[in-house]
Amino acid sequence: MSPTSAGTPVSSSPAPGTPAARKTVRSLAVASLAANIAIVVTGGAVRLTASGLGCPEWPLCTPDSLTTTPEMGLHGVIEFGNRMLTFVLAAIAFAMVFSVWKDRAARPDLFRLSVILLAGIPAQALLGGITVWTGLNPWIVGGHFILSMVLIVLATVLVNRAWLTPAQLVAMNGPLAGRTLRPLLGALGVLSALSVVLGVIVTGSGPHAGDHGAARNGLSPDLMTRLHVVPVYLLVFALIVSLYLVHRHTTDGRLRRSLLLLTAVVLIQAVIGYTQHFLHLPIILVGLHMLGASLLTAAAAHVVYTGFARRVPGVDPVDATSSETVQSRSAGRR
């Protein structure tokens, strides 16, 4: 606390709703999304290096030790390191809840999303413990991954909501997507989800089990791969039609940009997917494909939010006015 010239104490933390407070919330929202994606990648590294049972117990690493021991080697270090990243994710989630706490009456949307994301961390940890207790049952491992995708969707919505300005928060506009485009955007979301879920099942039938003694789901990898590409082909088709519609008709640039981003992610993910299949699943490409699944989930959620929400992120009217004033003054001096 520091006194003003009038003797009134002023908090050193930014007041709720101020530009400084909004900047903090936005930064933490982005950090939350990035951390949820990062922990998927590190979890993939655990599985791809056969370190899934590097710590054979949970919540302890061994029956007698919370941490890994030298006798457990590199596998123990990798698995325990992934467990420790959970605390980084928790720190970000706690900071997010704290940053919106004072403003929770005015921004209940941000508060609810922050609390749900925080609650998702112990849920993920418990599910991770069950995977260890069941010896890396492929269906439990798959559920662990799907829950991460759900948290990525929520974190993507949180980022979008955090970018709302005060003017946008009170405005109620129609969705950016028209009646013709909205069913296509809904299809993009559903097809993206189906692609990810079937990809998880393909992984459960493949060779990277997380441990040399772990079971597989017993399904045919070739058959499941063929099923997996069906929603991918449909997703590409729906994207082509959506891009045609947004370029043919006058559409808000934010929706166009979100569709282009999703298209780029889908194309890169498709290239990685086909390449890893024909190269017999090298672990680096499989890891990149897992990262791609996370980015696909976030990009699809962003498209659906941007197209359907009545409030979408944009330029703060105050900032825009200030920018135009500066530009006009600069032009006048010339």
Coordinates of C-alpha atoms in Angstrom, one line a residue:
M1 CA 0.0 0.0 0.0
S2 CA 1.3 3.5 -0.8
P3 CA -0.3 6.8 0.2
T4 CA -1.5 9.4 -2.3
S5 CA -1.0 13.1 -1.8
A6 CA -4.4 13.2 -0.1
G7 CA -3.4 10.4 2.3
T8 CA -5.7 7.8 0.7
P9 CA -4.1 4.4 0.5
V10 CA -3.9 2.9 -3.0
S11 CA -3.4 -0.8 -3.7
S12 CA -0.3 -1.6 -5.7
S13 CA -2.2 -4.2 -7.8
P14 CA -4.2 -2.9 -10.8
A15 CA -7.8 -2.2 -10.1
P16 CA -10.4 -4.6 -11.6
G17 CA -11.5 -3.5 -15.1
T18 CA -8.5 -1.2 -15.7
P19 CA -6.4 -1.7 -18.8
A20 CA -3.5 -3.0 -16.6
A21 CA -5.8 -5.6 -15.0
R22 CA -7.2 -6.6 -18.4
K23 CA -3.6 -7.1 -19.7
T24 CA -2.8 -9.3 -16.8
V25 CA -5.9 -11.4 -17.3
R26 CA -5.2 -11.8 -21.0
S27 CA -1.6 -12.8 -20.4
L28 CA -2.6 -15.5 -17.9
A29 CA -5.4 -16.7 -20.2
V30 CA -2.8 -17.2 -23.0
A31 CA -0.4 -18.8 -20.5
S32 CA -3.2 -21.2 -19.4
L33 CA -3.8 -22.3 -23.0
A34 CA -0.1 -22.7 -23.7
A35 CA 0.5 -24.7 -20.5
N36 CA -2.4 -27.1 -21.2
I37 CA -1.0 -27.7 -24.7
A38 CA 2.5 -28.1 -23.3
I39 CA 1.6 -30.7 -20.8
V40 CA 0.0 -32.8 -23.6
V41 CA 3.3 -32.7 -25.5
T42 CA 5.3 -33.7 -22.4
G43 CA 2.8 -36.4 -21.6
G44 CA 3.3 -37.7 -25.1
A45 CA 7.1 -37.7 -24.6
V46 CA 6.5 -39.9 -21.5
R47 CA 4.5 -42.4 -23.6
L48 CA 6.8 -42.3 -26.7
T49 CA 9.9 -43.0 -24.6
A50 CA 8.3 -45.9 -22.8
S51 CA 8.4 -44.0 -19.6
G52 CA 4.8 -44.4 -18.7
L53 CA 5.6 -46.5 -15.6
G54 CA 8.9 -44.7 -14.9
C55 CA 7.2 -43.9 -11.6
P56 CA 5.4 -47.2 -10.9
E57 CA 3.3 -45.8 -8.1
W58 CA 0.9 -42.9 -7.6
P59 CA 0.7 -40.4 -5.9
L60 CA 4.2 -41.4 -4.8
C61 CA 6.8 -42.3 -7.4
T62 CA 7.8 -45.5 -5.5
P63 CA 6.3 -47.1 -2.4
D64 CA 8.9 -45.3 -0.3
S65 CA 9.7 -42.2 -2.2
L66 CA 7.8 -39.1 -3.5
T67 CA 10.5 -38.4 -6.1
T68 CA 12.4 -40.6 -8.6
T69 CA 15.5 -42.5 -7.4
P70 CA 18.8 -43.0 -9.3
E71 CA 18.0 -46.7 -9.7
M72 CA 15.0 -45.8 -11.8
G73 CA 17.1 -44.2 -14.5
L74 CA 16.0 -41.9 -17.3
H75 CA 12.5 -43.3 -17.5
G76 CA 11.9 -42.3 -13.9
V77 CA 13.2 -38.8 -14.5
I78 CA 11.0 -38.3 -17.6
E79 CA 7.8 -39.5 -15.8
F80 CA 8.5 -37.6 -12.6
G81 CA 9.3 -34.4 -14.6
N82 CA 6.0 -34.6 -16.4
R83 CA 4.3 -34.9 -13.0
M84 CA 6.1 -31.8 -11.8
L85 CA 4.8 -29.8 -14.7
T86 CA 1.3 -30.2 -13.2
F87 CA 2.4 -27.8 -10.5
V88 CA 3.3 -25.2 -13.1
L89 CA -0.1 -25.6 -14.6
A90 CA -1.7 -25.3 -11.2
A91 CA 0.3 -22.1 -10.4
I92 CA -1.0 -20.5 -13.6
A93 CA -4.6 -21.6 -12.9
F94 CA -4.4 -20.2 -9.3
A95 CA -3.0 -16.9 -10.6
M96 CA -5.8 -16.7 -13.2
V97 CA -8.5 -17.3 -10.5
F98 CA -6.8 -14.7 -8.3
S99 CA -6.6 -12.1 -11.1
V100 CA -10.4 -12.2 -11.7
W101 CA -11.5 -12.7 -8.1
K102 CA -12.1 -9.0 -7.4
D103 CA -13.9 -8.6 -10.7
R104 CA -15.9 -11.8 -10.5
A105 CA -19.3 -10.0 -10.1
A106 CA -18.7 -8.0 -13.3
R107 CA -17.0 -10.9 -15.2
P108 CA -18.6 -14.1 -13.9
D109 CA -17.8 -15.8 -17.3
L110 CA -14.0 -15.4 -16.7
F111 CA -14.4 -16.5 -13.0
R112 CA -16.3 -19.7 -13.9
L113 CA -14.0 -20.7 -16.7
S114 CA -11.0 -20.1 -14.4
V115 CA -12.4 -22.2 -11.6
I116 CA -13.3 -25.0 -14.0
L117 CA -9.8 -25.0 -15.5
L118 CA -8.4 -25.1 -12.0
A119 CA -10.7 -28.0 -11.0
G120 CA -9.5 -29.9 -14.2
I121 CA -6.0 -30.1 -12.8
P122 CA -6.7 -32.5 -9.9
A123 CA -9.1 -34.4 -12.2
Q124 CA -6.3 -34.9 -14.7
A125 CA -3.9 -35.9 -11.9
L126 CA -6.4 -38.5 -10.5
L127 CA -7.0 -39.9 -14.0
G128 CA -3.2 -40.0 -14.5
G129 CA -2.9 -42.0 -11.2
I130 CA -5.6 -44.4 -12.5
T131 CA -3.5 -45.0 -15.7
V132 CA -0.6 -46.0 -13.5
W133 CA -2.7 -48.2 -11.2
T134 CA -4.1 -50.0 -14.3
G135 CA -0.7 -50.5 -15.9
L136 CA -1.4 -48.0 -18.7
N137 CA -4.8 -49.3 -19.8
P138 CA -5.1 -47.8 -23.3
W139 CA -8.7 -46.7 -22.8
I140 CA -7.8 -44.9 -19.6
V141 CA -4.8 -43.3 -21.3
G142 CA -7.1 -42.2 -24.1
G143 CA -9.5 -40.7 -21.6
H144 CA -6.6 -38.8 -20.0
F145 CA -5.8 -37.3 -23.4
I146 CA -9.5 -36.5 -24.2
L147 CA -9.8 -34.6 -20.9
S148 CA -6.8 -32.6 -21.9
M149 CA -8.6 -31.7 -25.2
V150 CA -11.6 -30.5 -23.2
L151 CA -9.4 -28.3 -21.0
I152 CA -7.8 -26.9 -24.2
V153 CA -11.3 -26.0 -25.6
L154 CA -12.2 -24.2 -22.3
A155 CA -8.8 -22.4 -22.2
T156 CA -9.4 -21.3 -25.8
V157 CA -12.8 -19.9 -24.8
L158 CA -11.2 -18.2 -21.8
V159 CA -8.6 -16.5 -24.1
N160 CA -11.5 -15.2 -26.4
R161 CA -13.5 -14.0 -23.4
A162 CA -10.5 -12.3 -21.8
W163 CA -10.0 -10.2 -25.0
L164 CA -13.4 -8.6 -24.7
T165 CA -13.3 -4.9 -24.1
P166 CA -15.8 -3.2 -21.7
A167 CA -17.8 -2.0 -24.8
Q168 CA -18.0 -5.5 -26.3
L169 CA -19.0 -7.0 -23.0
V170 CA -22.3 -5.0 -22.9
A171 CA -23.0 -5.2 -26.6
M172 CA -25.2 -7.9 -28.0
N173 CA -24.7 -8.5 -31.7
G174 CA -25.7 -11.2 -34.0
P175 CA -23.2 -14.0 -34.6
L176 CA -20.5 -13.2 -37.2
A177 CA -21.4 -16.3 -39.2
G178 CA -24.6 -16.2 -41.3
R179 CA -27.3 -18.8 -41.3
T180 CA -25.7 -20.7 -44.2
L181 CA -22.3 -20.7 -42.6
R182 CA -23.2 -21.6 -39.1
P183 CA -24.1 -25.3 -39.8
L184 CA -20.7 -25.7 -41.5
L185 CA -18.9 -24.2 -38.6
G186 CA -20.7 -26.6 -36.3
A187 CA -19.7 -29.4 -38.6
L188 CA -16.1 -28.3 -38.4
G189 CA -16.2 -28.5 -34.6
V190 CA -17.8 -32.0 -34.6
L191 CA -15.5 -33.4 -37.3
S192 CA -12.5 -32.0 -35.5
A193 CA -13.6 -33.7 -32.3
L194 CA -14.3 -37.0 -34.1
S195 CA -10.8 -36.8 -35.8
V196 CA -9.1 -36.4 -32.4
V197 CA -11.2 -39.2 -30.7
L198 CA -10.5 -41.7 -33.5
G199 CA -6.9 -40.7 -33.5
V200 CA -6.7 -41.6 -29.8
I201 CA -8.2 -45.0 -30.6
V202 CA -5.7 -45.5 -33.4
T203 CA -2.9 -44.7 -30.9
G204 CA -4.3 -47.2 -28.5
S205 CA -4.0 -49.9 -31.1
G206 CA -0.5 -48.9 -32.2
P207 CA 3.0 -49.8 -30.9
H208 CA 3.7 -46.8 -28.6
A209 CA 2.1 -48.1 -25.4
G210 CA 4.1 -46.1 -22.9
D211 CA 5.7 -49.2 -21.5
H212 CA 7.1 -52.4 -23.1
G213 CA 4.7 -54.5 -21.1
A214 CA 1.5 -52.4 -21.5
A215 CA -1.5 -53.8 -23.2
R216 CA -3.1 -52.5 -26.4
N217 CA -6.8 -52.1 -27.1
G218 CA -6.9 -55.1 -29.4
L219 CA -8.3 -53.3 -32.4
S220 CA -6.7 -53.4 -35.9
P221 CA -4.4 -50.4 -36.4
D222 CA -5.0 -50.5 -40.1
L223 CA -8.7 -50.5 -39.8
M224 CA -8.8 -47.8 -37.2
T225 CA -6.5 -45.6 -39.3
R226 CA -8.9 -46.0 -42.2
L227 CA -11.8 -45.0 -40.0
H228 CA -9.7 -42.1 -38.6
V229 CA -9.2 -40.5 -42.0
V230 CA -12.9 -40.4 -42.8
P231 CA -13.8 -37.4 -40.6
V232 CA -10.5 -35.8 -41.7
Y233 CA -11.5 -35.9 -45.3
L234 CA -15.0 -34.5 -44.4
L235 CA -13.3 -31.8 -42.3
V236 CA -11.2 -30.8 -45.3
F237 CA -14.3 -30.7 -47.5
A238 CA -16.2 -28.6 -45.0
L239 CA -13.3 -26.2 -44.7
I240 CA -13.1 -25.7 -48.5
V241 CA -16.8 -24.9 -48.6
S242 CA -16.6 -22.6 -45.6
L243 CA -13.6 -20.7 -47.1
Y244 CA -15.5 -20.3 -50.3
L245 CA -18.5 -18.8 -48.5
V246 CA -16.5 -16.4 -46.4
H247 CA -14.6 -15.1 -49.4
R248 CA -17.6 -14.9 -51.7
H249 CA -19.7 -13.0 -49.2
T250 CA -18.8 -10.0 -47.1
T251 CA -17.6 -11.5 -43.8
D252 CA -15.9 -10.1 -40.8
G253 CA -12.2 -10.5 -41.0
R254 CA -11.9 -12.2 -37.7
L255 CA -14.0 -15.1 -38.9
R256 CA -12.0 -15.3 -42.1
R257 CA -8.7 -15.3 -40.2
S258 CA -9.9 -18.0 -37.7
L259 CA -10.9 -20.3 -40.7
L260 CA -7.5 -19.7 -42.4
L261 CA -5.7 -20.6 -39.1
L262 CA -7.8 -23.8 -38.8
T263 CA -7.0 -24.7 -42.4
A264 CA -3.3 -24.3 -41.9
V265 CA -3.4 -26.5 -38.8
V266 CA -5.4 -29.2 -40.6
L267 CA -3.1 -29.3 -43.6
I268 CA 0.1 -29.5 -41.5
Q269 CA -1.5 -32.1 -39.3
A270 CA -2.5 -34.1 -42.4
V271 CA 1.0 -34.0 -43.8
I272 CA 2.5 -35.2 -40.4
G273 CA -0.2 -37.9 -40.1
Y274 CA 0.4 -39.4 -43.5
T275 CA 4.2 -39.1 -43.2
Q276 CA 4.3 -40.8 -39.8
H277 CA 2.1 -43.6 -41.1
F278 CA 4.3 -44.4 -44.1
L279 CA 7.5 -44.1 -42.1
H280 CA 6.1 -46.6 -39.5
L281 CA 5.4 -44.2 -36.7
P282 CA 8.8 -42.6 -35.7
I283 CA 8.4 -41.1 -32.2
I284 CA 9.3 -37.5 -33.3
L285 CA 6.6 -37.4 -35.9
V286 CA 4.1 -39.0 -33.5
G287 CA 5.0 -36.4 -30.9
L288 CA 4.4 -33.6 -33.5
H289 CA 1.1 -35.2 -34.4
M290 CA 0.0 -35.0 -30.7
L291 CA 1.0 -31.4 -30.7
G292 CA -1.0 -31.0 -33.9
A293 CA -4.1 -32.6 -32.3
S294 CA -3.9 -30.0 -29.5
L295 CA -3.5 -27.1 -31.9
L296 CA -6.4 -28.5 -34.1
T297 CA -8.6 -28.6 -31.0
A298 CA -7.8 -25.0 -30.1
A299 CA -8.2 -23.7 -33.6
A300 CA -11.5 -25.5 -34.1
A301 CA -12.8 -24.2 -30.8
H302 CA -11.7 -20.7 -31.9
V303 CA -13.6 -20.9 -35.2
V304 CA -16.8 -22.1 -33.5
Y305 CA -16.5 -19.4 -30.8
T306 CA -15.8 -16.7 -33.4
G307 CA -18.7 -17.7 -35.6
F308 CA -21.4 -18.3 -33.0
A309 CA -20.6 -15.9 -30.2
R310 CA -22.6 -12.7 -30.0
R311 CA -19.5 -11.1 -28.4
V312 CA -16.2 -11.6 -30.1
P313 CA -12.7 -10.2 -29.5
G314 CA -11.7 -7.1 -31.3
V315 CA -10.0 -3.7 -31.1
D316 CA -10.9 -1.6 -28.0
P317 CA -12.9 1.4 -29.3
V318 CA -10.9 3.7 -27.0
D319 CA -7.6 2.3 -28.3
A320 CA -8.8 2.6 -31.9
T321 CA -9.9 6.2 -31.4
S322 CA -6.6 7.1 -29.9
S323 CA -4.7 5.3 -32.7
E324 CA -6.8 7.2 -35.4
T325 CA -6.1 10.5 -33.6
V326 CA -2.4 9.9 -33.5
Q327 CA -2.4 9.0 -37.2
S328 CA -4.4 12.0 -38.2
R329 CA -2.1 14.3 -36.3
S330 CA 0.9 12.7 -37.8
A331 CA -0.6 13.2 -41.3
G332 CA -1.3 16.8 -40.5
R333 CA 2.3 17.5 -39.6
R334 CA 3.4 16.3 -43.1

